[in-house]
PDB file of C-alpha atoms in Angstrom:
ATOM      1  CA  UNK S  21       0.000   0.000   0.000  1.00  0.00           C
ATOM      2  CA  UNK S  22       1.695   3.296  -0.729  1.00  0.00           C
ATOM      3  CA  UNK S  23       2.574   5.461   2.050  1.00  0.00           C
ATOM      4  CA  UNK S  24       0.048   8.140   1.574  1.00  0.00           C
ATOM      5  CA  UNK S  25      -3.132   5.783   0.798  1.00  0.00           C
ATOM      6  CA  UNK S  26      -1.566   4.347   3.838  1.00  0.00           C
ATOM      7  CA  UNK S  27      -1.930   7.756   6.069  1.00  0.00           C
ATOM      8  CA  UNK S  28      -5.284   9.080   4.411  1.00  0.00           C
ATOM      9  CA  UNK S  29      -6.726   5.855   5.693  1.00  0.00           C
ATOM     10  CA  UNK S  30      -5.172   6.198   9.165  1.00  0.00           C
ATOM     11  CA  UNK S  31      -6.817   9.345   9.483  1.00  0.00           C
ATOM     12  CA  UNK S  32     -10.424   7.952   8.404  1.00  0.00           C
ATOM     13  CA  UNK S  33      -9.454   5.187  11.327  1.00  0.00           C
ATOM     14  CA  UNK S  34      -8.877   8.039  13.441  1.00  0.00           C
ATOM     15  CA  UNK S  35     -11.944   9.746  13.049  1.00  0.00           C
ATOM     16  CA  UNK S  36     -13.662   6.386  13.674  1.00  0.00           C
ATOM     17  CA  UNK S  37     -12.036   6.167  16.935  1.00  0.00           C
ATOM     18  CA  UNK S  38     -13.120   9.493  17.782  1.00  0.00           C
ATOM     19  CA  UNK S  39     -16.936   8.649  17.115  1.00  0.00           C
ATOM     20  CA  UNK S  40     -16.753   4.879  19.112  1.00  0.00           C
ATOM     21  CA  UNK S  41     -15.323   6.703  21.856  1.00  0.00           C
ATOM     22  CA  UNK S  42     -18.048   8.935  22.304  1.00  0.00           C
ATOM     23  CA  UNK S  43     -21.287   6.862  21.059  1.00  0.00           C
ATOM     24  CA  UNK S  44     -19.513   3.221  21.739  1.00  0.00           C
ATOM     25  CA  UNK S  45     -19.435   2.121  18.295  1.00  0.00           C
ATOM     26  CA  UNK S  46     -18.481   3.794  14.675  1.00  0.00           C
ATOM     27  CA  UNK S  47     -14.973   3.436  13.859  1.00  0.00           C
ATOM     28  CA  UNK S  48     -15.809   0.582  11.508  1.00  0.00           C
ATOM     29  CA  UNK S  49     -18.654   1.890  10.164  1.00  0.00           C
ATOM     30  CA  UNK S  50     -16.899   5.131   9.484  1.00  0.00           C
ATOM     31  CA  UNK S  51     -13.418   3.104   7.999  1.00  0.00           C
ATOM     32  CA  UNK S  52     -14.495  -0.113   6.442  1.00  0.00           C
ATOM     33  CA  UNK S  53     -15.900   2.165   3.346  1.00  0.00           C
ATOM     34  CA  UNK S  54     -12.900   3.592   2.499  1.00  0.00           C
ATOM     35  CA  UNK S  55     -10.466   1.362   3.660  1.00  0.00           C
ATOM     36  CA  UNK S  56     -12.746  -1.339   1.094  1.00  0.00           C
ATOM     37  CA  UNK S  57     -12.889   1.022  -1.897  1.00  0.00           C
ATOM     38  CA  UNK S  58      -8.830   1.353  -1.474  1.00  0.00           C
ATOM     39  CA  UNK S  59      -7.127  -1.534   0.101  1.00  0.00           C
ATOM     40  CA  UNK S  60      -9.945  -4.316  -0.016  1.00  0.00           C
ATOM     41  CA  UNK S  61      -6.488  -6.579   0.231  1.00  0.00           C
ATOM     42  CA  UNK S  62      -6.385  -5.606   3.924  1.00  0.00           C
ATOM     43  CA  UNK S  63      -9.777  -5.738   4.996  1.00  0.00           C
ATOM     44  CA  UNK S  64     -11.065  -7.280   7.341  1.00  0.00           C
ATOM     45  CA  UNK S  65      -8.201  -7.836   9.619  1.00  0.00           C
ATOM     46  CA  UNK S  66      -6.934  -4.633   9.446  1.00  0.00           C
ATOM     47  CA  UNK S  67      -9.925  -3.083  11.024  1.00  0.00           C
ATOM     48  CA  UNK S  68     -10.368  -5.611  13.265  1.00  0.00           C
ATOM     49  CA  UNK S  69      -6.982  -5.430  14.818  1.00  0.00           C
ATOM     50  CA  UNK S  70      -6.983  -1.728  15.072  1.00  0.00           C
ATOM     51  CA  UNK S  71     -10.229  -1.565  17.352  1.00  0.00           C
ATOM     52  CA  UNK S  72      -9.081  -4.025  19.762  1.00  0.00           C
ATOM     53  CA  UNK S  73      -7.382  -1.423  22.460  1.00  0.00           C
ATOM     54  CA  UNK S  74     -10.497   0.810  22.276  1.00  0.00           C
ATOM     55  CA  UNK S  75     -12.803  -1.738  24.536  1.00  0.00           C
ATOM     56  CA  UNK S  76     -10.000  -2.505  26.822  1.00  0.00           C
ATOM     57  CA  UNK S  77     -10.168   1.611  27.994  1.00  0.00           C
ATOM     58  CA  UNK S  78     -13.773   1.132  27.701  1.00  0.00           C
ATOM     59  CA  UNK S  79     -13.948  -1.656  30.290  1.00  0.00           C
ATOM     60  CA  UNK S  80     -10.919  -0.367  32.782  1.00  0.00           C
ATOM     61  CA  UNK S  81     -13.096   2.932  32.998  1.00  0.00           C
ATOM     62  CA  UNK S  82     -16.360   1.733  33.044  1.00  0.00           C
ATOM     63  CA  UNK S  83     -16.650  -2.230  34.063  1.00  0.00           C
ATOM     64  CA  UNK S  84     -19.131  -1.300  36.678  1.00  0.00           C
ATOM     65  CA  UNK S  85     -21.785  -0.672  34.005  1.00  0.00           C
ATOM     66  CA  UNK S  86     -21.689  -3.861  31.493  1.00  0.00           C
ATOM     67  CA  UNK S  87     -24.533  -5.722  31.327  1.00  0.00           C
ATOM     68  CA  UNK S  88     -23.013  -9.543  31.455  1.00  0.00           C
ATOM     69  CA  UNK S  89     -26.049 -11.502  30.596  1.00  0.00           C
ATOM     70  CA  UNK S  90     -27.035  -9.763  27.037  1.00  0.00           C
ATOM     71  CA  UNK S  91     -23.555  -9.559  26.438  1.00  0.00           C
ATOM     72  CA  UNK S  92     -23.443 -13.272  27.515  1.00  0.00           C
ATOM     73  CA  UNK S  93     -26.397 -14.112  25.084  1.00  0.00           C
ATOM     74  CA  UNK S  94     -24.686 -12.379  22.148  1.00  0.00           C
ATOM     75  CA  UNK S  95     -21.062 -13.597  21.918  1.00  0.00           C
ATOM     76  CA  UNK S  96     -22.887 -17.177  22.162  1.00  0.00           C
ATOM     77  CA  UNK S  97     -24.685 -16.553  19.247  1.00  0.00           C
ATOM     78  CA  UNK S  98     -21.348 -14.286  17.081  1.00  0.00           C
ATOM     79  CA  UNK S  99     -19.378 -17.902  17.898  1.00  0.00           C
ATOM     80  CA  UNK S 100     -21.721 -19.701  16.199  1.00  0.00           C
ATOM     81  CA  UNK S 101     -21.806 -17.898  12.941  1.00  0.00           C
ATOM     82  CA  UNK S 102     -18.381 -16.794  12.860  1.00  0.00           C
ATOM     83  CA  UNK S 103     -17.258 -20.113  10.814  1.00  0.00           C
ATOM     84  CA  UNK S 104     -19.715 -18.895   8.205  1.00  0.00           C
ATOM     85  CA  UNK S 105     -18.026 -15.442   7.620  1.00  0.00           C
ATOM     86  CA  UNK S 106     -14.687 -17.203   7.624  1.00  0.00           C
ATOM     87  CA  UNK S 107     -16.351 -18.876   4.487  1.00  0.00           C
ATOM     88  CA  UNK S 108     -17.522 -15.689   3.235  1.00  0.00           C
ATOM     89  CA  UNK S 109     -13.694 -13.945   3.374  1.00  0.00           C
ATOM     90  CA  UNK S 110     -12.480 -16.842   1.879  1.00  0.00           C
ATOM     91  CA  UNK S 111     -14.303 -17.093  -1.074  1.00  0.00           C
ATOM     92  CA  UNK S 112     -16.429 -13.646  -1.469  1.00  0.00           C
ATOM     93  CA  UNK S 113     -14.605 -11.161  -4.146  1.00  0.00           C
ATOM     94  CA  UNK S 114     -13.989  -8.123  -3.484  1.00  0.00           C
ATOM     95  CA  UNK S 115     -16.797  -6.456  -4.862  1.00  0.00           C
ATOM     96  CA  UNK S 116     -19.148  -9.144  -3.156  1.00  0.00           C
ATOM     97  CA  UNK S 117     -16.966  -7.775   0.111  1.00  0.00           C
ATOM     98  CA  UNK S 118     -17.363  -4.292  -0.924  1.00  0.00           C
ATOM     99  CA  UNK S 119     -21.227  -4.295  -1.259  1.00  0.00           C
ATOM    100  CA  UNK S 120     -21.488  -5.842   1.933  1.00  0.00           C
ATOM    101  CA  UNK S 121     -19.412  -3.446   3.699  1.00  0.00           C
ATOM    102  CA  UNK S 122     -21.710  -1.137   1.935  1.00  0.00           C
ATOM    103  CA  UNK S 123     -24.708  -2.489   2.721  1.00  0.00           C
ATOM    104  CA  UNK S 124     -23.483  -2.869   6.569  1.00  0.00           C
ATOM    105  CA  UNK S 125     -23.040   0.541   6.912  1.00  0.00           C
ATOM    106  CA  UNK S 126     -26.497   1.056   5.525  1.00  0.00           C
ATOM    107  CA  UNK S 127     -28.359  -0.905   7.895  1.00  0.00           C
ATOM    108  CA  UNK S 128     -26.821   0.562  11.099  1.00  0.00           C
ATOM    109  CA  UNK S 129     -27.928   3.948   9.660  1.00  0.00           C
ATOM    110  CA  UNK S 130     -30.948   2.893   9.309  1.00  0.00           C
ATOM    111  CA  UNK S 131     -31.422   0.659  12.706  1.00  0.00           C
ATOM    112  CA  UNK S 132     -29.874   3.902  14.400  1.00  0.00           C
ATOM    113  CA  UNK S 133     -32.428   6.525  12.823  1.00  0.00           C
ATOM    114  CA  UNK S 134     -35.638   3.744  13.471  1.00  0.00           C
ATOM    115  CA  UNK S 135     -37.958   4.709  16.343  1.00  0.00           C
ATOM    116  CA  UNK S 136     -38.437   0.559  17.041  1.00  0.00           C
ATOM    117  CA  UNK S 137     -36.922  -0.037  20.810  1.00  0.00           C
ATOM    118  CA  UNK S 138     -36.213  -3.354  21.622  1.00  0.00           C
ATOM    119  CA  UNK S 139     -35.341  -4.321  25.313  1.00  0.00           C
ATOM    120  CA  UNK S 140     -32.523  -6.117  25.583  1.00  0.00           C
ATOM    121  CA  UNK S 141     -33.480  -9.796  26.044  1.00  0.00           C
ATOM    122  CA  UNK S 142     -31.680 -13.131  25.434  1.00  0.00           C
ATOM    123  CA  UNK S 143     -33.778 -13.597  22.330  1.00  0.00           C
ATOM    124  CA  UNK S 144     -32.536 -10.365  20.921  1.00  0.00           C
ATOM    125  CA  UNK S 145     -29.027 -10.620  22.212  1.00  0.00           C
ATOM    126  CA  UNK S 146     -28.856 -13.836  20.537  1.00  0.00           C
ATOM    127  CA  UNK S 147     -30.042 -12.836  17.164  1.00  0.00           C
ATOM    128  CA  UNK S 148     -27.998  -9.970  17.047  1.00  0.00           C
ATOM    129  CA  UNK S 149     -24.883 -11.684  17.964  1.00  0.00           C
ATOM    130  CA  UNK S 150     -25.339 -13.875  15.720  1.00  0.00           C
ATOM    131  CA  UNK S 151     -25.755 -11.396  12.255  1.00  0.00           C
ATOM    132  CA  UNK S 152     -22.303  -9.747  14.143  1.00  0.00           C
ATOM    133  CA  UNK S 153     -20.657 -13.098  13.738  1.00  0.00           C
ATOM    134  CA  UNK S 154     -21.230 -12.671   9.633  1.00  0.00           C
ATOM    135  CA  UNK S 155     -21.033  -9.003   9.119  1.00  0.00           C
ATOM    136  CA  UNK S 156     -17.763  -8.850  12.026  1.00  0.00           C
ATOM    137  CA  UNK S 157     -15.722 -11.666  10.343  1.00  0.00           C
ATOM    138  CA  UNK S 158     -16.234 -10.659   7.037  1.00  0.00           C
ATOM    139  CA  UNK S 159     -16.505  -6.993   6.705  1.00  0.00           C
ATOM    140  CA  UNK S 160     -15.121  -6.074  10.082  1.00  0.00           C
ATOM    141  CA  UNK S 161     -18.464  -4.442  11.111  1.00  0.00           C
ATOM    142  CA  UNK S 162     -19.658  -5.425  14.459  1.00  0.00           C
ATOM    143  CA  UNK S 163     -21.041  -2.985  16.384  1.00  0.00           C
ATOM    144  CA  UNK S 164     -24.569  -1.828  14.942  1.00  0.00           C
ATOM    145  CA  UNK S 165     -26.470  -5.032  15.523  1.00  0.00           C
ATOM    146  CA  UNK S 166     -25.778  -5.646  19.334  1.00  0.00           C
ATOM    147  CA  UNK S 167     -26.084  -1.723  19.454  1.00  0.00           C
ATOM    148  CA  UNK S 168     -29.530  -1.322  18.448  1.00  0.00           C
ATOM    149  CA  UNK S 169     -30.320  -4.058  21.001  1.00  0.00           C
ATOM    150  CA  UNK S 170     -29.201  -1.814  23.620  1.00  0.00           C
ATOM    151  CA  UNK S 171     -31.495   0.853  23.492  1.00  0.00           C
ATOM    152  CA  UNK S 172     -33.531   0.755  26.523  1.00  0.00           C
ATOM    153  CA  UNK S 173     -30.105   0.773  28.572  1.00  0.00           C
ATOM    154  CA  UNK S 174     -28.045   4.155  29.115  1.00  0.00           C
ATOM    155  CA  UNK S 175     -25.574   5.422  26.742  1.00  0.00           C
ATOM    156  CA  UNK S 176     -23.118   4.469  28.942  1.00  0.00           C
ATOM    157  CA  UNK S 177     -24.333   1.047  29.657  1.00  0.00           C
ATOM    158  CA  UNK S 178     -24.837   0.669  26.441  1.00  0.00           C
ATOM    159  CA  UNK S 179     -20.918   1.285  25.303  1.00  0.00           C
ATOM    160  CA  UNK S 180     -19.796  -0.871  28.981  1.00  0.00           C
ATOM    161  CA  UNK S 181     -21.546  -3.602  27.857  1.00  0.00           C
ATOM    162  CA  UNK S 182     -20.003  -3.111  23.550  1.00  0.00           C
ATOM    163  CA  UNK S 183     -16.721  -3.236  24.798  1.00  0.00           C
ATOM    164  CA  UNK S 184     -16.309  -6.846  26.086  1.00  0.00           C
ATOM    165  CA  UNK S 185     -18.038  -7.646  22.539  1.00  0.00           C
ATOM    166  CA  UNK S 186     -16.316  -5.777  20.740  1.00  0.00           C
ATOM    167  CA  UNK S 187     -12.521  -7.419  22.578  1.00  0.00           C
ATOM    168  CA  UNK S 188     -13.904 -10.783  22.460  1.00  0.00           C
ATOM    169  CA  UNK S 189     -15.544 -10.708  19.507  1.00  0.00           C
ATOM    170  CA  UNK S 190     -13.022  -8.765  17.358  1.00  0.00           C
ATOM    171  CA  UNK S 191     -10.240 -12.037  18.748  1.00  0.00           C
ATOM    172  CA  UNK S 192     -12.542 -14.371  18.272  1.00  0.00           C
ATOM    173  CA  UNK S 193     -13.003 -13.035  14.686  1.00  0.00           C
ATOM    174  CA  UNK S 194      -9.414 -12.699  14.159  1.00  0.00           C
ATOM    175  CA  UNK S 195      -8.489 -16.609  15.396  1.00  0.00           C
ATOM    176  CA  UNK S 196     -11.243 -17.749  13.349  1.00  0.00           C
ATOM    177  CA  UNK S 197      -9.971 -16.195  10.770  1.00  0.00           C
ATOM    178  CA  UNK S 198      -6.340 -16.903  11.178  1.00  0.00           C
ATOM    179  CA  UNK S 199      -7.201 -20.611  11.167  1.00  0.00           C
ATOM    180  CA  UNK S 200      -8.728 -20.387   7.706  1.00  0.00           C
ATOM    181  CA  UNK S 201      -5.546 -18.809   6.099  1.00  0.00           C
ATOM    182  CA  UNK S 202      -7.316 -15.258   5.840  1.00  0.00           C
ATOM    183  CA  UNK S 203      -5.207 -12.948   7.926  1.00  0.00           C
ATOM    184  CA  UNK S 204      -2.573 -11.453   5.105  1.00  0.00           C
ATOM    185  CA  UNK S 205       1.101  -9.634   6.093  1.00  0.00           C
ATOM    186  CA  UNK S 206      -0.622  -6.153   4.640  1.00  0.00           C
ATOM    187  CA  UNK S 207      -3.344  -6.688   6.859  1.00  0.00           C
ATOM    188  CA  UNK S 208      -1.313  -6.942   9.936  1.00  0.00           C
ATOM    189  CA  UNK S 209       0.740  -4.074   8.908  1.00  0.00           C
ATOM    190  CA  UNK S 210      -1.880  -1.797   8.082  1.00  0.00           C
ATOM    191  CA  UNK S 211      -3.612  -2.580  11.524  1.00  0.00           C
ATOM    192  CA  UNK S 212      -0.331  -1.867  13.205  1.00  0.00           C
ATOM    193  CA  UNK S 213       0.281   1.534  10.989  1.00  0.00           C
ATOM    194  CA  UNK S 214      -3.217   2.398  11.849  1.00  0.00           C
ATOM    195  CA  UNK S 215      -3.041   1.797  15.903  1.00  0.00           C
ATOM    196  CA  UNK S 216      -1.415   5.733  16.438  1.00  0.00           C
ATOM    197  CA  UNK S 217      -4.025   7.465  14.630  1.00  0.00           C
ATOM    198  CA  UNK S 218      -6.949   5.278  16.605  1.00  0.00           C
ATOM    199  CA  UNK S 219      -4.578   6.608  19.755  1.00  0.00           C
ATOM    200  CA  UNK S 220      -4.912   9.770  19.125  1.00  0.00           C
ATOM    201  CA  UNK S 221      -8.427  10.208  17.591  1.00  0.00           C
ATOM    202  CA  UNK S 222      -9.721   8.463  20.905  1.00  0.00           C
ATOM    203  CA  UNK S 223      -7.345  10.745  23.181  1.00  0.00           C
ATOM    204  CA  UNK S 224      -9.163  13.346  20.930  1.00  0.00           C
ATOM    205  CA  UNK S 225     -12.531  12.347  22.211  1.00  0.00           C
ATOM    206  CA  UNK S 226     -11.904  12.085  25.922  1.00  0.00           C
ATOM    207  CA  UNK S 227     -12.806  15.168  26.993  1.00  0.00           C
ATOM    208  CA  UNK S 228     -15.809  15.929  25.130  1.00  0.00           C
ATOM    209  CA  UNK S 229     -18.080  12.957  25.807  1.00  0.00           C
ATOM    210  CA  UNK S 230     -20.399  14.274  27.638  1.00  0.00           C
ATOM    211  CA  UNK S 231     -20.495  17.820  26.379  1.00  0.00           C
ATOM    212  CA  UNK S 232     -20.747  17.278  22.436  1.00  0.00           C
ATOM    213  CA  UNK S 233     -24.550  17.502  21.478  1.00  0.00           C
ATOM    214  CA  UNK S 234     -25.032  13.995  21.220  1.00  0.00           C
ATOM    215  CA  UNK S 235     -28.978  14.631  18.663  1.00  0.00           C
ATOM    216  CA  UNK S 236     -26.471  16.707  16.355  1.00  0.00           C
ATOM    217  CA  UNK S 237     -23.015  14.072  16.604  1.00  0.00           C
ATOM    218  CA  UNK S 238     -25.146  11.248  15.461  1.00  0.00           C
ATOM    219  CA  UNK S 239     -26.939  12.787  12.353  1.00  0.00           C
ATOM    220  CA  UNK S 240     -23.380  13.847  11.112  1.00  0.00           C
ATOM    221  CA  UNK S 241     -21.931  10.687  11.505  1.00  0.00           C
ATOM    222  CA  UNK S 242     -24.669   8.711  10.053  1.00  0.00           C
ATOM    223  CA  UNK S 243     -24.872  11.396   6.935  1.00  0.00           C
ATOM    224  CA  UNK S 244     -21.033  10.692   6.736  1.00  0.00           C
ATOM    225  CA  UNK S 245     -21.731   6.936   7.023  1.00  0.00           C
ATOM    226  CA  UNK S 246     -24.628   7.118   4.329  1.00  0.00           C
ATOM    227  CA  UNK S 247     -22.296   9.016   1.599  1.00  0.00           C
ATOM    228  CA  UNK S 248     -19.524   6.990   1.850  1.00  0.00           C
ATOM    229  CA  UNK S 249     -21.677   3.608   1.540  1.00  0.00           C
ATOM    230  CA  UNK S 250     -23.627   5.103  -1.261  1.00  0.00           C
ATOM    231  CA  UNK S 251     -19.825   5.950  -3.065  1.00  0.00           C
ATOM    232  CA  UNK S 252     -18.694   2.113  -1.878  1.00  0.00           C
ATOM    233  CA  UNK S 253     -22.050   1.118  -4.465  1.00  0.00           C
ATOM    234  CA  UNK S 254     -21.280   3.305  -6.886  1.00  0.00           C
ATOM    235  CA  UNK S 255     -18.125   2.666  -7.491  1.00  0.00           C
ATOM    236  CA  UNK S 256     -18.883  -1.284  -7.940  1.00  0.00           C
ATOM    237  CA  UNK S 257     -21.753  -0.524 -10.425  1.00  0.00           C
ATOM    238  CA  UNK S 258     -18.897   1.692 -12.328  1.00  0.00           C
ATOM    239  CA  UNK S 259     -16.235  -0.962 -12.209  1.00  0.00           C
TER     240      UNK S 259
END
């Protein structure tokens, strides 16, 4: 990958960071676009290296306020699909990869504009983990499904209880994927090129968690999220 493809991306990982810090999820869903449309060769290890250290501050900070038994619920049900996105890395092409990424992003827009609350039930948890286990392993996106299944907790519940899923899903992920032969050298190296500008876009968000308007955050994010999924599709159909 050259060296400034290499750094654009690292700031689009950075800005991710900056958004997961503050609303527990994102820096996929803000990355994966780009990172697919430039380096698909690195995805989806990349990403899911990179986001590892960001649950690990989560849970040091905030342990007190995961929720074990949805969290419980889904991890048991991202294990048991997580062979079946191995399968998909293996043998999806890239643009089948790409629209997926694409369509990923999509669908936690729209789950996170939707007025439908769901309480947080094993049920739920289950089903949720277990679309994760596909969209996580292949396309590195792992947040929005378990997310919108944590609405009737508090925000910060709510990103207690993503970081343990995130950690142990994100390894889990990773192994799986390491056992079926998918985990390339430019994968590795990207996520390790990539892990100072996560540093410092979550260092960024820190101090402004609670005082960024959280109504106004979300609808740029999700407008950045929309654009860049709707440029992942159209540059497929062009290609």
């Amino acid at each position: 990958m050259p060296l400034t493809t290499m750094l654009v991306l690292g700031l689009v990982v950075g800005v991710g960071a900056f958004v997961q810090r503050i609303a527990g999820f994102g820096l996929a869903v803000v990355a994966a676009p780009f990172v697919v449309m430039v380096a698909p060769q690195v995805m989806p290890a990349a990403l899911l290296f990179v986001v590892l250290p960001l649950p690990v501050l989560e849970m040091a900070r905030a342990h007190r306020d995961i929720r074990w038994r949805p969290f419980g619920w889904a991890m048991a049900g991202r294990l048991a699909t997580m062979p079946l996105g191995v399968w998909l890395a293996a043998n999806a092409s890239h643009t089948v990869t790409s629209l997926l990424v694409a369509g990923m992003v999509l669908v936690a827009v729209a789950g996170s504009l939707t007025r439908w609350r769901v309480r947080p039930s094993s049920g739920i948890a289950l089903g949720a983990g277990a679309l994760t286990g596909i969209s996580a392993t292949t396309a590195s996106i792992g947040g929005p499904f378990f997310g919108l299944a944590l609405q009737e907790l508090t925000p910060q519940q709510a990103r207690s209880t993503l970081a343990p899923f995130f950690l142990f899903g994100s390894l889990s992920s990773l192994l799986g994927l390491a056992i079926g032969g998918q985990i390339s050298a430019d994968g590795l190296r990207a996520g390790l090129a990539w892990l100072p500008f996560m540093a410092v876009g979550a260092l960024a968000a820190q101090p402004l968690r609670h005082s960024i308007d959280a109504v106004r955050f979300r609808h740029s994010i999700l407008a950045l999220a929309t654009v860049s999924a709707l440029a992942v599709i159209v540059r497929v159909a062009l290609t």
